[in-house]
Amino acid sequence: MTGRPPTIIACPNGPLLVRGDAALETPDGEPIDRHGRNTVALCRCGASAIKPFCDGTHKMTGFRSDD
Amino acid sequence: MSGVATGPSMGRVNSPAASTAVPATPSQARYEPPRFSARGPISSALLEALGRGIREAGESLGGLEHSTREAIAASPDVIRDDDLQLSLLILHGLHYGGVVDSDDDWEWHPALVAARVAIERAFEAELRRQVPVPELPNPSSEDVAAALFELTKPTPGPSLSRYVARKASEEQLREYLVLRSIYTLKEADAQTWAVPRLQGRAKAALMEIQTDEYGAGDPERMHSAIFARAMRGLGLDDRYGTYIDCVPAVTIASFTMMTMFGFNRSLRGATAGHFSAYEMTSSIPNRYLAQGVRRLGFGDDIAWYFDEHVEADSVHEQIAGRDLSGGLAEAEPSLLADIMWGANCSLIVDGWGSAEALACWEAGRSALRMPLPSGAER
């Protein structure tokens, strides 16, 4: 835990960048392993092969967040 | 840390007066023959001097700056000059450690600093001649990030990582790791030089990325350590320098370029842009590389390095684009051109190395300058 309130940046045409103490859980309440990372990027294009994390595939599919 | 001496001490406060009274330990000339050879007069003079220890060789280096300037003047292209690029790698190695195991006091020897600066100035000038500045966005974080993502967007068609995914032999995978090892055994260190040279949002962004690069407190997760583990898993020697002879000048230049960018405050814009482009062109190629590793029958322990970068660099590229480069452009708009130029340097110079390796493989040749040393494989 970082002691920092969570913030989520909606990156244009890209993932949700999550910083701070956000608990990532499965629908069953099991913790999702952040692999030691303080800041994580969550997929929002739906095409990642490592969901819930981003793997950069949005750049190949031309995903637009229209924001 | 307290001020009390805790080593093999007398158990008393080590006051400044006491420490100045202690005679200096005679400098022991530490030296181990390098695991690579010189490529011309400058690297030859450097290796010869480092082998003799600073007291004996220091004075004989009076002519080094002059001969370095002559070699620069005679070189048709400093970026691809074997002797000058190896010399710069040796000189940067005095700061990193682990390139030539020599007396630590060489690090700030004036003749070597002068030679380094001379090569760096010529190298930067050649890069400015060969790498254009891309079209400049507005100096806002959003616009800079968008321009960098546009500049680095994935391109279809042949690439080294796609070749590894589909066709590379085990021997070619080994060659790939050898080429990568020049930088990756020191991964992230080249950018860490820039930390005190940046301020505010850009500094915080760089540290946010570097914390992850260095394993967030776990030395086993350090990216350079995960890479060394992949090398060992493929039967390669993970000591820095074992394969320098095998690597062409342009691959050395990819690493000396990023060290130079990180090491010179005047190039802090270039280091931010370079690192951003590096991160933005990492996650998708690393997915292909992991595919190649598994296609060849290797397991998660070898693929870990590449898997890690798929996930990590999808985070880093956002931080690098928005906060490192974008934050720096907002704080210092005069650096905007260097930010974009540094990004292009990463794409173009690293692209030359990759294109040459791919051309070799497609022609059925080794991508290495010479075969792997016998006995270097474990």
Tab-separated table of C-alpha atoms in Angstrom:
chain	number	residue	atom	x	y	z
A	1	MET	CA	0.000	0.000	0.000
A	2	THR	CA	1.274	3.410	-0.899
A	3	GLY	CA	-0.755	5.538	1.505
A	4	ARG	CA	-1.892	7.563	-1.485
A	5	PRO	CA	-5.561	7.976	-2.409
A	6	PRO	CA	-6.364	6.241	-5.686
A	7	THR	CA	-6.535	8.233	-8.907
A	8	ILE	CA	-7.578	6.943	-12.301
A	9	ILE	CA	-6.445	8.706	-15.462
A	10	ALA	CA	-8.498	7.884	-18.557
A	11	CYS	CA	-5.695	8.023	-21.139
A	12	PRO	CA	-6.990	9.235	-24.513
A	13	ASN	CA	-7.311	6.283	-26.929
A	14	GLY	CA	-5.643	4.130	-24.296
A	15	PRO	CA	-6.012	2.417	-20.927
A	16	LEU	CA	-7.124	3.533	-17.482
A	17	LEU	CA	-4.002	4.388	-15.520
A	18	VAL	CA	-4.517	3.550	-11.845
A	19	ARG	CA	-2.298	5.015	-9.144
A	20	GLY	CA	-2.476	4.780	-5.368
A	21	ASP	CA	-4.313	2.421	-3.044
A	22	ALA	CA	-6.971	0.931	-5.303
A	23	ALA	CA	-7.799	-2.697	-4.473
A	24	LEU	CA	-8.102	-4.776	-7.656
A	25	GLU	CA	-10.405	-7.758	-7.155
A	26	THR	CA	-12.156	-10.432	-9.172
A	27	PRO	CA	-15.982	-10.564	-8.991
A	28	ASP	CA	-15.525	-13.165	-6.218
A	29	GLY	CA	-13.514	-10.733	-4.151
A	30	GLU	CA	-10.195	-12.450	-4.797
A	31	PRO	CA	-7.292	-9.997	-5.037
A	32	ILE	CA	-5.791	-9.581	-8.513
A	33	ASP	CA	-2.012	-9.819	-8.490
A	34	ARG	CA	-0.511	-6.458	-9.473
A	35	HIS	CA	2.878	-8.144	-9.998
A	36	GLY	CA	4.487	-5.716	-7.590
A	37	ARG	CA	3.481	-2.669	-9.623
A	38	ASN	CA	2.340	0.500	-7.835
A	39	THR	CA	0.830	1.968	-10.997
A	40	VAL	CA	-1.151	-0.281	-13.354
A	41	ALA	CA	-2.877	0.232	-16.706
A	42	LEU	CA	-6.314	-1.377	-17.108
A	43	CYS	CA	-7.596	-2.341	-20.553
A	44	ARG	CA	-10.554	-0.352	-21.851
A	45	CYS	CA	-10.477	-1.337	-25.521
A	46	GLY	CA	-11.419	-4.956	-24.747
A	47	ALA	CA	-8.686	-6.440	-26.926
A	48	SER	CA	-5.923	-7.051	-24.376
A	49	ALA	CA	-4.650	-10.608	-24.041
A	50	ILE	CA	-3.707	-10.003	-20.389
A	51	LYS	CA	-6.941	-8.490	-19.058
A	52	PRO	CA	-7.635	-6.735	-16.795
A	53	PHE	CA	-4.282	-5.182	-17.693
A	54	CYS	CA	-3.428	-3.311	-20.878
A	55	ASP	CA	-0.978	-4.936	-23.308
A	56	GLY	CA	-0.835	-2.144	-25.880
A	57	THR	CA	-3.168	-3.849	-28.385
A	58	HIS	CA	-5.349	-0.703	-28.578
A	59	LYS	CA	-2.590	0.798	-30.707
A	60	MET	CA	-3.028	-1.928	-33.325
A	61	THR	CA	-6.833	-1.951	-33.382
A	62	GLY	CA	-7.188	1.815	-33.711
A	63	PHE	CA	-9.258	2.084	-30.518
A	64	ARG	CA	-10.711	5.578	-30.010
A	65	SER	CA	-11.944	6.723	-26.625
A	66	ASP	CA	-13.637	9.786	-28.195
A	67	ASP	CA	-12.819	12.021	-25.253
B	1	MET	CA	23.663	6.247	9.086
B	2	SER	CA	25.336	7.535	12.213
B	3	GLY	CA	28.722	9.181	12.307
B	4	VAL	CA	30.195	6.260	14.208
B	5	ALA	CA	32.624	4.075	12.307
B	6	THR	CA	31.101	0.619	12.178
B	7	GLY	CA	33.584	-1.318	10.057
B	8	PRO	CA	36.744	-2.964	11.377
B	9	SER	CA	37.148	0.159	13.483
B	10	MET	CA	38.559	1.133	16.820
B	11	GLY	CA	35.022	1.622	18.133
B	12	ARG	CA	35.301	5.390	18.306
B	13	VAL	CA	33.873	8.351	16.503
B	14	ASN	CA	35.666	8.767	13.221
B	15	SER	CA	36.195	12.527	13.417
B	16	PRO	CA	37.302	14.472	10.344
B	17	ALA	CA	40.640	15.158	12.034
B	18	ALA	CA	41.196	11.460	12.620
B	19	SER	CA	40.356	10.515	9.042
B	20	THR	CA	42.670	13.097	7.495
B	21	ALA	CA	45.487	11.856	9.712
B	22	VAL	CA	45.203	8.343	8.283
B	23	PRO	CA	47.650	7.930	5.394
B	24	ALA	CA	45.980	7.245	2.078
B	25	THR	CA	45.962	3.598	1.142
B	26	PRO	CA	48.287	3.071	-1.836
B	27	SER	CA	46.101	2.811	-4.905
B	28	GLN	CA	46.027	-0.835	-5.907
B	29	ALA	CA	45.947	-1.135	-9.677
B	30	ARG	CA	42.918	-3.333	-10.086
B	31	TYR	CA	42.661	-4.804	-13.521
B	32	GLU	CA	41.297	-7.820	-15.235
B	33	PRO	CA	41.910	-8.290	-18.968
B	34	PRO	CA	38.739	-7.283	-20.812
B	35	ARG	CA	36.684	-9.983	-22.491
B	36	PHE	CA	36.758	-8.055	-25.749
B	37	SER	CA	39.302	-6.531	-28.155
B	38	ALA	CA	40.115	-3.036	-29.355
B	39	ARG	CA	38.751	-1.958	-32.752
B	40	GLY	CA	41.273	0.755	-33.644
B	41	PRO	CA	43.817	3.211	-32.228
B	42	ILE	CA	41.604	4.985	-29.660
B	43	SER	CA	40.065	1.901	-28.062
B	44	SER	CA	43.498	0.287	-28.192
B	45	ALA	CA	45.091	3.235	-26.323
B	46	LEU	CA	42.286	3.150	-23.743
B	47	LEU	CA	42.549	-0.571	-23.054
B	48	GLU	CA	46.322	-0.348	-22.889
B	49	ALA	CA	46.195	2.536	-20.375
B	50	LEU	CA	43.491	0.962	-18.201
B	51	GLY	CA	45.621	-2.177	-18.030
B	52	ARG	CA	48.602	-0.299	-16.615
B	53	GLY	CA	46.920	1.452	-13.694
B	54	ILE	CA	46.382	5.154	-13.229
B	55	ARG	CA	49.800	6.058	-11.794
B	56	GLU	CA	51.886	4.544	-14.551
B	57	ALA	CA	49.607	5.247	-17.487
B	58	GLY	CA	48.092	8.591	-16.469
B	59	GLU	CA	50.872	10.733	-17.937
B	60	SER	CA	51.103	8.780	-21.185
B	61	LEU	CA	47.532	9.811	-22.020
B	62	GLY	CA	48.488	13.428	-22.696
B	63	GLY	CA	47.969	12.910	-26.431
B	64	LEU	CA	44.674	11.043	-26.160
B	65	GLU	CA	42.407	14.039	-26.689
B	66	HIS	CA	44.402	15.049	-29.781
B	67	SER	CA	44.361	11.547	-31.295
B	68	THR	CA	40.650	11.268	-30.492
B	69	ARG	CA	39.974	14.510	-32.362
B	70	GLU	CA	42.000	13.215	-35.313
B	71	ALA	CA	40.031	9.953	-35.328
B	72	ILE	CA	36.755	11.911	-35.225
B	73	ALA	CA	37.878	14.135	-38.115
B	74	ALA	CA	38.852	11.076	-40.185
B	75	SER	CA	35.631	9.162	-39.441
B	76	PRO	CA	33.010	9.120	-42.206
B	77	ASP	CA	30.235	8.368	-39.681
B	78	VAL	CA	30.759	8.445	-35.921
B	79	ILE	CA	27.498	6.517	-35.387
B	80	ARG	CA	28.871	3.471	-37.214
B	81	ASP	CA	32.551	3.896	-36.320
B	82	ASP	CA	33.693	0.739	-34.528
B	83	ASP	CA	36.693	2.304	-32.813
B	84	LEU	CA	34.909	5.445	-31.600
B	85	GLN	CA	31.738	3.667	-30.480
B	86	LEU	CA	33.700	1.028	-28.574
B	87	SER	CA	35.827	3.802	-27.039
B	88	LEU	CA	32.710	5.634	-25.881
B	89	LEU	CA	31.318	2.402	-24.428
B	90	ILE	CA	34.599	1.907	-22.509
B	91	LEU	CA	34.553	5.528	-21.289
B	92	HIS	CA	30.893	5.365	-20.211
B	93	GLY	CA	31.761	2.038	-18.619
B	94	LEU	CA	34.111	3.811	-16.203
B	95	HIS	CA	30.975	5.414	-14.719
B	96	TYR	CA	28.744	2.338	-14.889
B	97	GLY	CA	31.391	-0.185	-13.873
B	98	GLY	CA	31.620	-3.692	-15.244
B	99	VAL	CA	32.868	-2.936	-18.776
B	100	VAL	CA	36.626	-2.962	-18.082
B	101	ASP	CA	37.496	-3.977	-14.544
B	102	SER	CA	40.094	-1.311	-13.789
B	103	ASP	CA	41.152	1.170	-11.123
B	104	ASP	CA	38.067	3.144	-9.934
B	105	ASP	CA	40.069	6.381	-9.985
B	106	TRP	CA	40.077	6.339	-13.791
B	107	GLU	CA	36.459	7.532	-13.718
B	108	TRP	CA	37.317	11.242	-13.540
B	109	HIS	CA	40.798	11.244	-15.080
B	110	PRO	CA	40.909	14.536	-17.057
B	111	ALA	CA	42.317	12.953	-20.234
B	112	LEU	CA	39.535	10.374	-20.312
B	113	VAL	CA	36.819	12.926	-19.541
B	114	ALA	CA	38.163	15.079	-22.409
B	115	ALA	CA	38.109	12.126	-24.793
B	116	ARG	CA	34.553	11.216	-23.760
B	117	VAL	CA	33.292	14.754	-24.244
B	118	ALA	CA	35.009	15.011	-27.649
B	119	ILE	CA	33.386	11.790	-28.890
B	120	GLU	CA	30.001	12.741	-27.426
B	121	ARG	CA	29.996	16.167	-29.113
B	122	ALA	CA	30.850	14.601	-32.482
B	123	PHE	CA	28.287	11.830	-31.942
B	124	GLU	CA	25.545	14.323	-31.088
B	125	ALA	CA	26.432	16.445	-34.137
B	126	GLU	CA	26.261	13.379	-36.404
B	127	LEU	CA	22.906	12.355	-34.890
B	128	ARG	CA	21.577	15.862	-35.527
B	129	ARG	CA	22.716	15.572	-39.158
B	130	GLN	CA	21.146	12.157	-39.726
B	131	VAL	CA	18.001	12.220	-37.575
B	132	PRO	CA	15.426	14.885	-38.426
B	133	VAL	CA	13.254	16.717	-35.894
B	134	PRO	CA	9.649	15.555	-36.410
B	135	GLU	CA	6.779	18.001	-36.725
B	136	LEU	CA	6.311	19.764	-33.389
B	137	PRO	CA	3.024	19.608	-31.433
B	138	ASN	CA	1.876	22.276	-28.989
B	139	PRO	CA	3.933	22.067	-25.805
B	140	SER	CA	1.055	20.652	-23.754
B	141	SER	CA	1.113	17.262	-22.066
B	142	GLU	CA	-1.849	15.916	-24.070
B	143	ASP	CA	-0.523	17.104	-27.406
B	144	VAL	CA	3.022	15.885	-26.775
B	145	ALA	CA	1.775	12.445	-25.685
B	146	ALA	CA	-0.497	12.231	-28.747
B	147	ALA	CA	2.336	13.278	-31.083
B	148	LEU	CA	4.701	10.695	-29.561
B	149	PHE	CA	2.095	7.922	-29.867
B	150	GLU	CA	1.528	8.934	-33.483
B	151	LEU	CA	5.268	8.954	-34.227
B	152	THR	CA	5.755	5.521	-32.639
B	153	LYS	CA	2.589	3.816	-33.831
B	154	PRO	CA	2.979	0.165	-34.809
B	155	THR	CA	3.816	-0.425	-38.446
B	156	PRO	CA	2.834	-3.522	-40.379
B	157	GLY	CA	5.400	-5.550	-42.256
B	158	PRO	CA	8.605	-7.385	-41.438
B	159	SER	CA	10.303	-6.717	-38.118
B	160	LEU	CA	12.909	-8.423	-35.992
B	161	SER	CA	10.365	-9.300	-33.293
B	162	ARG	CA	7.907	-10.784	-35.811
B	163	TYR	CA	10.764	-12.843	-37.262
B	164	VAL	CA	11.571	-14.145	-33.763
B	165	ALA	CA	7.892	-14.949	-33.197
B	166	ARG	CA	7.527	-17.003	-36.370
B	167	LYS	CA	10.833	-18.196	-37.758
B	168	ALA	CA	13.929	-17.679	-35.611
B	169	SER	CA	16.035	-20.703	-34.720
B	170	GLU	CA	17.329	-21.219	-31.208
B	171	GLU	CA	20.716	-19.924	-32.389
B	172	GLN	CA	19.068	-16.756	-33.749
B	173	LEU	CA	17.225	-16.248	-30.460
B	174	ARG	CA	20.604	-16.474	-28.751
B	175	GLU	CA	21.988	-13.884	-31.184
B	176	TYR	CA	19.019	-11.645	-30.422
B	177	LEU	CA	19.757	-11.757	-26.682
B	178	VAL	CA	23.455	-11.051	-27.318
B	179	LEU	CA	22.566	-7.945	-29.359
B	180	ARG	CA	20.116	-6.793	-26.676
B	181	SER	CA	22.564	-7.476	-23.842
B	182	ILE	CA	24.718	-4.404	-24.541
B	183	TYR	CA	21.954	-2.215	-23.132
B	184	THR	CA	19.675	-4.600	-21.319
B	185	LEU	CA	22.205	-5.937	-18.809
B	186	LYS	CA	22.251	-2.306	-17.659
B	187	GLU	CA	18.563	-1.694	-18.327
B	188	ALA	CA	17.219	1.604	-16.962
B	189	ASP	CA	20.635	2.789	-15.726
B	190	ALA	CA	21.106	4.987	-18.797
B	191	GLN	CA	17.951	6.942	-17.953
B	192	THR	CA	18.683	7.128	-14.232
B	193	TRP	CA	21.523	9.564	-14.988
B	194	ALA	CA	18.762	12.004	-15.982
B	195	VAL	CA	16.890	11.924	-12.654
B	196	PRO	CA	18.800	14.782	-10.953
B	197	ARG	CA	18.842	16.654	-14.267
B	198	LEU	CA	15.030	16.882	-14.315
B	199	GLN	CA	12.638	18.601	-11.916
B	200	GLY	CA	9.034	18.398	-10.770
B	201	ARG	CA	6.523	16.337	-12.735
B	202	ALA	CA	9.084	14.979	-15.222
B	203	LYS	CA	11.396	13.820	-12.415
B	204	ALA	CA	8.527	12.167	-10.524
B	205	ALA	CA	7.398	10.420	-13.721
B	206	LEU	CA	10.871	9.112	-14.477
B	207	MET	CA	11.173	7.778	-10.920
B	208	GLU	CA	7.724	6.191	-11.119
B	209	ILE	CA	8.924	4.213	-14.147
B	210	GLN	CA	12.376	3.499	-12.723
B	211	THR	CA	10.932	2.073	-9.499
B	212	ASP	CA	9.250	-0.565	-11.642
B	213	GLU	CA	12.376	-1.075	-13.803
B	214	TYR	CA	14.410	-1.722	-10.663
B	215	GLY	CA	11.962	-4.277	-9.289
B	216	ALA	CA	10.144	-2.036	-6.747
B	217	GLY	CA	12.466	-3.189	-3.973
B	218	ASP	CA	12.895	-6.793	-5.145
B	219	PRO	CA	16.320	-7.325	-6.775
B	220	GLU	CA	15.086	-10.519	-8.454
B	221	ARG	CA	12.431	-8.517	-10.315
B	222	MET	CA	14.891	-5.920	-11.555
B	223	HIS	CA	14.532	-5.929	-15.330
B	224	SER	CA	18.280	-6.265	-15.891
B	225	ALA	CA	18.261	-9.278	-13.532
B	226	ILE	CA	15.303	-10.903	-15.316
B	227	PHE	CA	17.177	-10.423	-18.591
B	228	ALA	CA	20.372	-11.946	-17.171
B	229	ARG	CA	18.300	-14.916	-16.084
B	230	ALA	CA	16.954	-15.353	-19.638
B	231	MET	CA	20.525	-15.242	-20.964
B	232	ARG	CA	21.633	-17.952	-18.543
B	233	GLY	CA	18.571	-19.998	-19.439
B	234	LEU	CA	19.715	-19.977	-23.065
B	235	GLY	CA	23.216	-21.048	-22.083
B	236	LEU	CA	24.749	-17.583	-22.431
B	237	ASP	CA	27.242	-15.845	-20.149
B	238	ASP	CA	25.477	-12.956	-18.371
B	239	ARG	CA	28.656	-11.084	-17.395
B	240	TYR	CA	28.786	-7.674	-19.068
B	241	GLY	CA	31.341	-7.533	-21.850
B	242	THR	CA	31.565	-11.190	-22.840
B	243	TYR	CA	29.883	-10.529	-26.181
B	244	ILE	CA	31.018	-6.984	-27.002
B	245	ASP	CA	33.249	-8.325	-29.830
B	246	CYS	CA	30.171	-9.891	-31.424
B	247	VAL	CA	28.134	-6.697	-31.596
B	248	PRO	CA	28.283	-4.191	-34.480
B	249	ALA	CA	29.015	-0.502	-33.894
B	250	VAL	CA	25.447	0.597	-34.615
B	251	THR	CA	24.149	-1.604	-31.769
B	252	ILE	CA	26.736	-0.150	-29.398
B	253	ALA	CA	25.616	3.296	-30.617
B	254	SER	CA	22.038	2.613	-29.455
B	255	PHE	CA	23.382	2.262	-25.920
B	256	THR	CA	26.050	5.003	-25.967
B	257	MET	CA	23.391	7.357	-27.371
B	258	MET	CA	21.025	6.820	-24.467
B	259	THR	CA	23.871	7.073	-21.957
B	260	MET	CA	24.971	10.343	-23.564
B	261	PHE	CA	21.400	11.675	-23.459
B	262	GLY	CA	21.031	10.792	-19.780
B	263	PHE	CA	24.514	11.976	-18.875
B	264	ASN	CA	24.330	15.497	-20.319
B	265	ARG	CA	22.002	18.060	-18.795
B	266	SER	CA	21.837	19.852	-22.156
B	267	LEU	CA	20.223	16.696	-23.606
B	268	ARG	CA	17.535	16.190	-20.940
B	269	GLY	CA	14.849	16.860	-23.541
B	270	ALA	CA	16.313	14.177	-25.787
B	271	THR	CA	16.474	11.665	-22.938
B	272	ALA	CA	12.786	12.210	-22.117
B	273	GLY	CA	11.728	11.811	-25.745
B	274	HIS	CA	14.045	8.870	-26.330
B	275	PHE	CA	12.802	6.986	-23.283
B	276	SER	CA	9.177	7.694	-24.212
B	277	ALA	CA	9.646	6.298	-27.708
B	278	TYR	CA	11.547	3.324	-26.320
B	279	GLU	CA	8.665	2.485	-23.980
B	280	MET	CA	6.050	3.112	-26.676
B	281	THR	CA	7.694	0.610	-29.031
B	282	SER	CA	8.134	-2.126	-26.457
B	283	SER	CA	4.936	-3.872	-25.349
B	284	ILE	CA	3.819	-5.196	-28.762
B	285	PRO	CA	7.292	-6.382	-29.940
B	286	ASN	CA	7.837	-8.051	-26.567
B	287	ARG	CA	4.632	-10.031	-27.047
B	288	TYR	CA	6.043	-11.353	-30.344
B	289	LEU	CA	9.355	-12.161	-28.682
B	290	ALA	CA	7.606	-14.121	-25.910
B	291	GLN	CA	5.743	-16.055	-28.631
B	292	GLY	CA	9.062	-16.944	-30.274
B	293	VAL	CA	10.559	-18.076	-26.975
B	294	ARG	CA	7.608	-20.413	-26.349
B	295	ARG	CA	7.515	-21.640	-29.979
B	296	LEU	CA	11.103	-22.812	-29.499
B	297	GLY	CA	10.035	-24.826	-26.471
B	298	PHE	CA	11.341	-22.600	-23.676
B	299	GLY	CA	9.205	-22.011	-20.611
B	300	ASP	CA	7.947	-19.165	-18.496
B	301	ASP	CA	11.337	-18.634	-16.851
B	302	ILE	CA	12.873	-17.521	-20.163
B	303	ALA	CA	9.707	-15.813	-21.414
B	304	TRP	CA	9.349	-13.868	-18.137
B	305	TYR	CA	11.516	-10.999	-19.346
B	306	PHE	CA	9.325	-10.487	-22.427
B	307	ASP	CA	6.006	-11.115	-20.640
B	308	GLU	CA	6.991	-8.592	-17.989
B	309	HIS	CA	7.588	-5.924	-20.625
B	310	VAL	CA	4.226	-6.440	-22.304
B	311	GLU	CA	2.500	-5.469	-19.068
B	312	ALA	CA	5.044	-3.028	-17.609
B	313	ASP	CA	5.628	-0.985	-20.737
B	314	SER	CA	1.899	-0.553	-21.356
B	315	VAL	CA	2.013	1.381	-18.076
B	316	HIS	CA	5.353	3.079	-18.677
B	317	GLU	CA	4.442	4.379	-22.131
B	318	GLN	CA	1.511	6.335	-20.693
B	319	ILE	CA	3.587	7.829	-17.881
B	320	ALA	CA	6.486	8.578	-20.230
B	321	GLY	CA	4.338	10.238	-22.865
B	322	ARG	CA	2.078	12.263	-20.583
B	323	ASP	CA	4.170	13.079	-17.519
B	324	LEU	CA	7.846	12.685	-18.474
B	325	SER	CA	7.864	14.158	-21.988
B	326	GLY	CA	4.546	16.008	-21.677
B	327	GLY	CA	5.392	17.347	-18.222
B	328	LEU	CA	8.850	18.457	-19.368
B	329	ALA	CA	7.444	20.205	-22.458
B	330	GLU	CA	4.973	22.132	-20.300
B	331	ALA	CA	7.666	23.123	-17.791
B	332	GLU	CA	10.310	23.949	-20.408
B	333	PRO	CA	8.715	24.550	-23.828
B	334	SER	CA	12.142	25.360	-25.276
B	335	LEU	CA	12.974	21.637	-24.957
B	336	LEU	CA	10.066	20.539	-27.162
B	337	ALA	CA	12.181	20.101	-30.307
B	338	ASP	CA	14.748	17.991	-28.430
B	339	ILE	CA	11.997	15.850	-26.897
B	340	MET	CA	10.632	15.006	-30.335
B	341	TRP	CA	14.123	14.635	-31.812
B	342	GLY	CA	15.181	12.270	-29.004
B	343	ALA	CA	12.117	10.131	-29.747
B	344	ASN	CA	13.090	9.989	-33.412
B	345	CYS	CA	16.677	9.066	-32.474
B	346	SER	CA	15.344	6.014	-30.636
B	347	LEU	CA	13.211	4.968	-33.599
B	348	ILE	CA	15.839	5.569	-36.263
B	349	VAL	CA	19.074	4.418	-34.606
B	350	ASP	CA	17.531	1.352	-32.946
B	351	GLY	CA	15.746	0.734	-36.253
B	352	TRP	CA	19.070	0.606	-38.120
B	353	GLY	CA	20.376	-2.089	-35.779
B	354	SER	CA	17.182	-4.143	-36.067
B	355	ALA	CA	17.012	-3.804	-39.861
B	356	GLU	CA	20.616	-4.952	-40.241
B	357	ALA	CA	20.071	-7.978	-38.011
B	358	LEU	CA	16.882	-8.896	-39.870
B	359	ALA	CA	18.624	-8.564	-43.266
B	360	CYS	CA	21.388	-10.905	-42.082
B	361	TRP	CA	18.941	-13.526	-40.873
B	362	GLU	CA	16.862	-13.342	-44.024
B	363	ALA	CA	20.036	-13.855	-46.070
B	364	GLY	CA	20.905	-16.898	-43.965
B	365	ARG	CA	23.837	-15.186	-42.203
B	366	SER	CA	24.643	-14.519	-38.566
B	367	ALA	CA	23.659	-11.049	-37.310
B	368	LEU	CA	26.770	-10.944	-35.151
B	369	ARG	CA	30.044	-9.256	-36.036
B	370	MET	CA	31.876	-12.445	-35.145
B	371	PRO	CA	30.786	-15.829	-33.810
B	372	LEU	CA	30.074	-16.261	-30.123
B	373	PRO	CA	33.334	-16.932	-28.241
B	374	SER	CA	33.955	-20.581	-27.619
B	375	GLY	CA	33.428	-21.465	-24.004
B	376	ALA	CA	31.275	-18.371	-23.432
B	377	GLU	CA	28.202	-20.530	-23.577
B	378	ARG	CA	27.611	-22.479	-20.483
